[in-house]
Amino acid sequence: MGSLGVPELIIIFVVALIVFGPKKLPELGKSLGKGLAEFRRASNELKSTIEEEVRAIEAEPPARYSSEPEPESKPEPESKSEPEPESKPEPESKPDAKTTSETNLDAH
């Protein structure tokens, strides 16, 4: 898709003149011009901000990496001030014992 030529611009102008009328066309042109100017200003501002950040990153000295890894700090062992409560062993279930529901079924 190429750029717009003179015949295409004339067609667009005629259609805009028919749709909006001669009274509103200057207002629309002014609004369109302000919008395009604001867009250009914002895009230029963004571009300059990105370029400044790139320059700042390039100006920083590169980080030095040593051949030895840094020693990791080992966590200190926690002291046990309170003894852990002893867990009571659960009673073993008897394989021959019937459950309550089985006993109720047998009663009926």
Backbone as CSV, one residue per row, in Angstrom:
resi,resn,N_x,N_y,N_z,CA_x,CA_y,CA_z,C_x,C_y,C_z
1,MET,0.848,-1.168,0.000,0.000,0.000,0.000,0.895,1.232,0.000
2,GLY,0.732,2.043,-0.996,1.577,3.212,-1.168,0.982,4.448,-0.511
3,SER,1.634,5.568,-0.766,1.147,6.820,-0.209,-0.036,7.331,-1.038
4,LEU,-0.769,8.254,-0.456,-1.939,8.809,-1.144,-1.492,9.846,-2.173
5,GLY,-2.067,9.774,-3.336,-1.766,10.741,-4.388,-2.809,11.852,-4.387
6,VAL,-2.679,12.764,-5.340,-3.587,13.902,-5.447,-5.020,13.454,-5.761
7,PRO,-5.246,12.493,-6.681,-6.630,12.096,-6.956,-7.320,11.490,-5.721
8,GLU,-6.582,10.703,-4.928,-7.190,10.106,-3.733,-7.546,11.166,-2.700
9,LEU,-6.667,12.171,-2.547,-6.940,13.246,-1.588,-8.166,14.061,-2.004
10,ILE,-8.314,14.299,-3.314,-9.488,15.041,-3.799,-10.761,14.258,-3.504
11,ILE,-10.739,12.953,-3.724,-11.926,12.120,-3.455,-12.258,12.149,-1.966
12,ILE,-11.256,12.039,-1.122,-11.493,12.072,0.333,-12.068,13.432,0.733
13,PHE,-11.536,14.520,0.179,-12.040,15.856,0.504,-13.491,16.020,0.075
14,VAL,-13.829,15.541,-1.121,-15.206,15.662,-1.618,-16.165,14.850,-0.743
15,VAL,-15.785,13.633,-0.381,-16.647,12.805,0.477,-16.822,13.475,1.834
16,ALA,-15.748,14.011,2.413,-15.844,14.696,3.703,-16.726,15.932,3.590
17,LEU,-16.632,16.652,2.483,-17.464,17.839,2.277,-18.935,17.461,2.193
18,ILE,-19.233,16.337,1.530,-20.623,15.884,1.412,-21.147,15.400,2.763
19,VAL,-20.343,14.637,3.488,-20.795,14.048,4.754,-20.939,15.110,5.833
20,PHE,-19.947,15.974,6.013,-19.957,16.912,7.133,-20.490,18.294,6.760
21,GLY,-20.466,18.656,5.534,-20.960,19.976,5.123,-19.870,21.022,5.218
22,PRO,-20.095,22.164,4.534,-19.054,23.208,4.482,-18.864,23.942,5.810
23,LYS,-19.850,23.891,6.706,-19.718,24.628,7.969,-18.826,23.894,8.974
24,LYS,-18.938,22.579,9.026,-18.188,21.813,10.027,-16.811,21.373,9.529
25,LEU,-16.555,21.428,8.250,-15.294,20.941,7.714,-14.075,21.690,8.277
26,PRO,-14.091,23.024,8.394,-12.926,23.706,8.993,-12.685,23.300,10.449
27,GLU,-13.769,23.101,11.206,-13.620,22.671,12.607,-12.990,21.281,12.682
28,LEU,-13.449,20.393,11.801,-12.895,19.040,11.783,-11.418,19.051,11.387
29,GLY,-11.057,19.895,10.427,-9.655,19.997,10.003,-8.771,20.507,11.135
30,LYS,-9.283,21.506,11.861,-8.514,22.052,12.973,-8.333,20.994,14.071
31,SER,-9.408,20.272,14.381,-9.331,19.216,15.404,-8.384,18.098,14.976
32,LEU,-8.450,17.730,13.705,-7.567,16.687,13.191,-6.103,17.131,13.254
33,GLY,-5.848,18.369,12.922,-4.478,18.906,12.983,-3.942,18.925,14.405
34,LYS,-4.792,19.341,15.360,-4.360,19.352,16.763,-4.085,17.931,17.257
35,GLY,-4.924,17.011,16.865,-4.736,15.610,17.284,-3.444,15.023,16.746
36,LEU,-3.158,15.301,15.456,-1.913,14.801,14.861,-0.690,15.437,15.519
37,ALA,-0.768,16.732,15.825,0.355,17.412,16.472,0.601,16.827,17.866
38,GLU,-0.464,16.571,18.606,-0.331,15.980,19.938,0.273,14.577,19.847
39,PHE,-0.156,13.803,18.862,0.384,12.453,18.676,1.875,12.507,18.353
40,ARG,2.265,13.406,17.475,3.682,13.532,17.127,4.515,13.950,18.336
41,ARG,3.993,14.896,19.108,4.721,15.358,20.295,4.908,14.215,21.288
42,ALA,3.854,13.439,21.518,3.934,12.321,22.462,4.893,11.244,21.962
43,SER,4.866,10.956,20.673,5.766,9.922,20.142,7.215,10.387,20.187
44,ASN,7.472,11.668,19.927,8.833,12.190,20.023,9.330,12.173,21.469
45,GLU,8.444,12.482,22.394,8.805,12.453,23.817,9.148,11.030,24.255
46,LEU,8.364,10.070,23.828,8.630,8.670,24.151,9.958,8.223,23.547
47,LYS,10.198,8.608,22.314,11.439,8.238,21.635,12.647,8.812,22.369
48,SER,12.565,10.080,22.781,13.694,10.697,23.483,13.905,10.056,24.856
49,THR,12.839,9.690,25.535,12.967,9.025,26.833,13.661,7.677,26.679
50,ILE,13.289,6.924,25.672,13.917,5.620,25.438,15.394,5.801,25.105
51,GLU,15.724,6.786,24.271,17.126,7.031,23.917,17.953,7.431,25.133
52,GLU,17.371,8.240,26.035,18.083,8.629,27.259,18.353,7.421,28.142
53,GLU,17.381,6.531,28.260,17.556,5.330,29.079,18.628,4.419,28.485
54,VAL,18.650,4.296,27.169,19.670,3.462,26.519,21.053,4.054,26.764
55,ARG,21.183,5.375,26.647,22.473,6.022,26.910,22.900,5.840,28.360
56,ALA,21.952,5.923,29.279,22.274,5.746,30.702,22.745,4.320,30.977
57,ILE,22.118,3.348,30.343,22.518,1.954,30.538,23.901,1.713,29.942
58,GLU,24.159,2.284,28.768,25.463,2.100,28.128,26.569,2.795,28.903
59,ALA,26.268,3.880,29.616,27.269,4.628,30.364,27.663,3.904,31.654
60,GLU,26.818,3.031,32.177,27.133,2.300,33.402,28.255,1.309,33.131
61,PRO,29.185,1.176,34.100,30.243,0.181,33.898,29.647,-1.217,33.986
62,PRO,30.195,-2.141,33.228,29.654,-3.506,33.273,29.912,-4.127,34.637
63,ALA,29.013,-4.988,35.058,29.145,-5.648,36.354,30.279,-6.657,36.281
64,ARG,31.061,-6.728,37.359,32.173,-7.676,37.401,31.672,-8.997,37.961
65,TYR,32.084,-10.040,37.321,31.727,-11.376,37.779,33.011,-12.053,38.243
66,SER,33.014,-12.538,39.466,34.196,-13.240,39.964,34.113,-14.702,39.559
67,SER,35.281,-15.335,39.525,35.298,-16.744,39.141,34.782,-17.629,40.261
68,GLU,34.827,-17.119,41.499,34.319,-17.884,42.627,32.913,-17.412,42.976
69,PRO,32.007,-18.343,43.202,30.658,-17.924,43.598,30.674,-17.379,45.017
70,GLU,29.777,-16.471,45.288,29.687,-15.903,46.627,29.213,-16.973,47.597
71,PRO,29.801,-16.998,48.802,29.350,-18.009,49.765,27.932,-17.713,50.214
72,GLU,27.165,-18.765,50.261,25.778,-18.603,50.698,25.737,-18.621,52.205
73,SER,24.905,-17.791,52.780,24.790,-17.773,54.238,23.927,-18.951,54.666
74,LYS,24.444,-19.673,55.647,23.712,-20.831,56.129,22.786,-20.391,57.261
75,PRO,21.551,-20.877,57.259,20.642,-20.494,58.345,21.091,-21.128,59.653
76,GLU,20.934,-20.361,60.718,21.316,-20.858,62.030,20.304,-21.892,62.495
77,PRO,20.781,-22.969,63.129,19.815,-23.963,63.618,18.996,-23.379,64.752
78,GLU,17.732,-23.687,64.728,16.842,-23.167,65.760,17.047,-23.963,67.038
79,SER,17.087,-23.250,68.147,17.239,-23.936,69.423,15.864,-24.397,69.891
80,LYS,15.845,-25.565,70.456,14.580,-26.120,70.936,14.414,-25.741,72.396
81,SER,13.573,-24.754,72.643,13.337,-24.349,74.015,12.237,-25.201,74.642
82,GLU,11.308,-25.643,73.850,10.230,-26.480,74.357,10.327,-27.846,73.699
83,PRO,10.228,-28.886,74.500,10.254,-30.216,73.883,8.966,-30.465,73.121
84,GLU,9.099,-31.206,72.037,7.922,-31.524,71.249,7.049,-32.508,72.017
85,PRO,5.744,-32.328,71.992,4.881,-33.280,72.697,4.943,-34.642,72.017
86,GLU,4.931,-35.641,72.855,5.000,-36.988,72.314,3.658,-37.350,71.710
87,SER,3.699,-37.963,70.564,2.445,-38.352,69.937,2.039,-39.711,70.463
88,LYS,0.759,-39.830,70.747,0.237,-41.088,71.259,-0.039,-42.013,70.082
89,PRO,0.346,-43.265,70.220,0.068,-44.184,69.111,-1.432,-44.445,69.027
90,GLU,-1.904,-44.495,67.785,-3.327,-44.745,67.585,-3.613,-46.218,67.823
91,PRO,-4.772,-46.514,68.402,-5.095,-47.919,68.642,-5.250,-48.639,67.309
92,GLU,-4.750,-49.837,67.275,-4.845,-50.610,66.046,-6.258,-51.140,65.890
93,SER,-6.751,-51.092,64.690,-8.094,-51.601,64.458,-8.020,-53.104,64.266
94,LYS,-9.035,-53.774,64.753,-9.076,-55.223,64.638,-9.758,-55.579,63.332
95,PRO,-9.179,-56.453,62.555,-9.780,-56.782,61.273,-11.086,-57.553,61.435
96,ASP,-11.281,-58.256,62.535,-12.491,-59.047,62.726,-13.641,-58.220,63.277
97,ALA,-13.359,-57.049,63.836,-14.400,-56.258,64.476,-15.310,-55.653,63.419
98,LYS,-16.615,-55.664,63.694,-17.592,-55.088,62.777,-17.757,-53.612,63.104
99,THR,-18.017,-52.845,62.055,-18.268,-51.431,62.267,-19.669,-51.247,62.786
100,THR,-19.989,-50.056,63.233,-21.303,-49.764,63.790,-22.392,-49.981,62.761
101,SER,-22.132,-49.600,61.513,-23.161,-49.768,60.482,-23.401,-51.234,60.183
102,GLU,-22.336,-52.055,60.210,-22.536,-53.489,59.992,-23.322,-54.101,61.136
103,THR,-23.083,-53.651,62.351,-23.801,-54.172,63.511,-25.269,-53.811,63.402
104,ASN,-25.567,-52.579,62.958,-26.966,-52.164,62.818,-27.655,-52.969,61.729
105,LEU,-26.963,-53.297,60.660,-27.565,-54.083,59.586,-27.873,-55.512,60.077
106,ASP,-26.979,-56.061,60.895,-27.198,-57.398,61.400,-28.382,-57.435,62.369
107,ALA,-28.647,-56.326,63.065,-29.722,-56.294,64.039,-31.084,-56.319,63.360
108,HIS,-31.187,-55.913,62.157,-32.493,-55.856,61.467,-32.800,-57.102,60.783
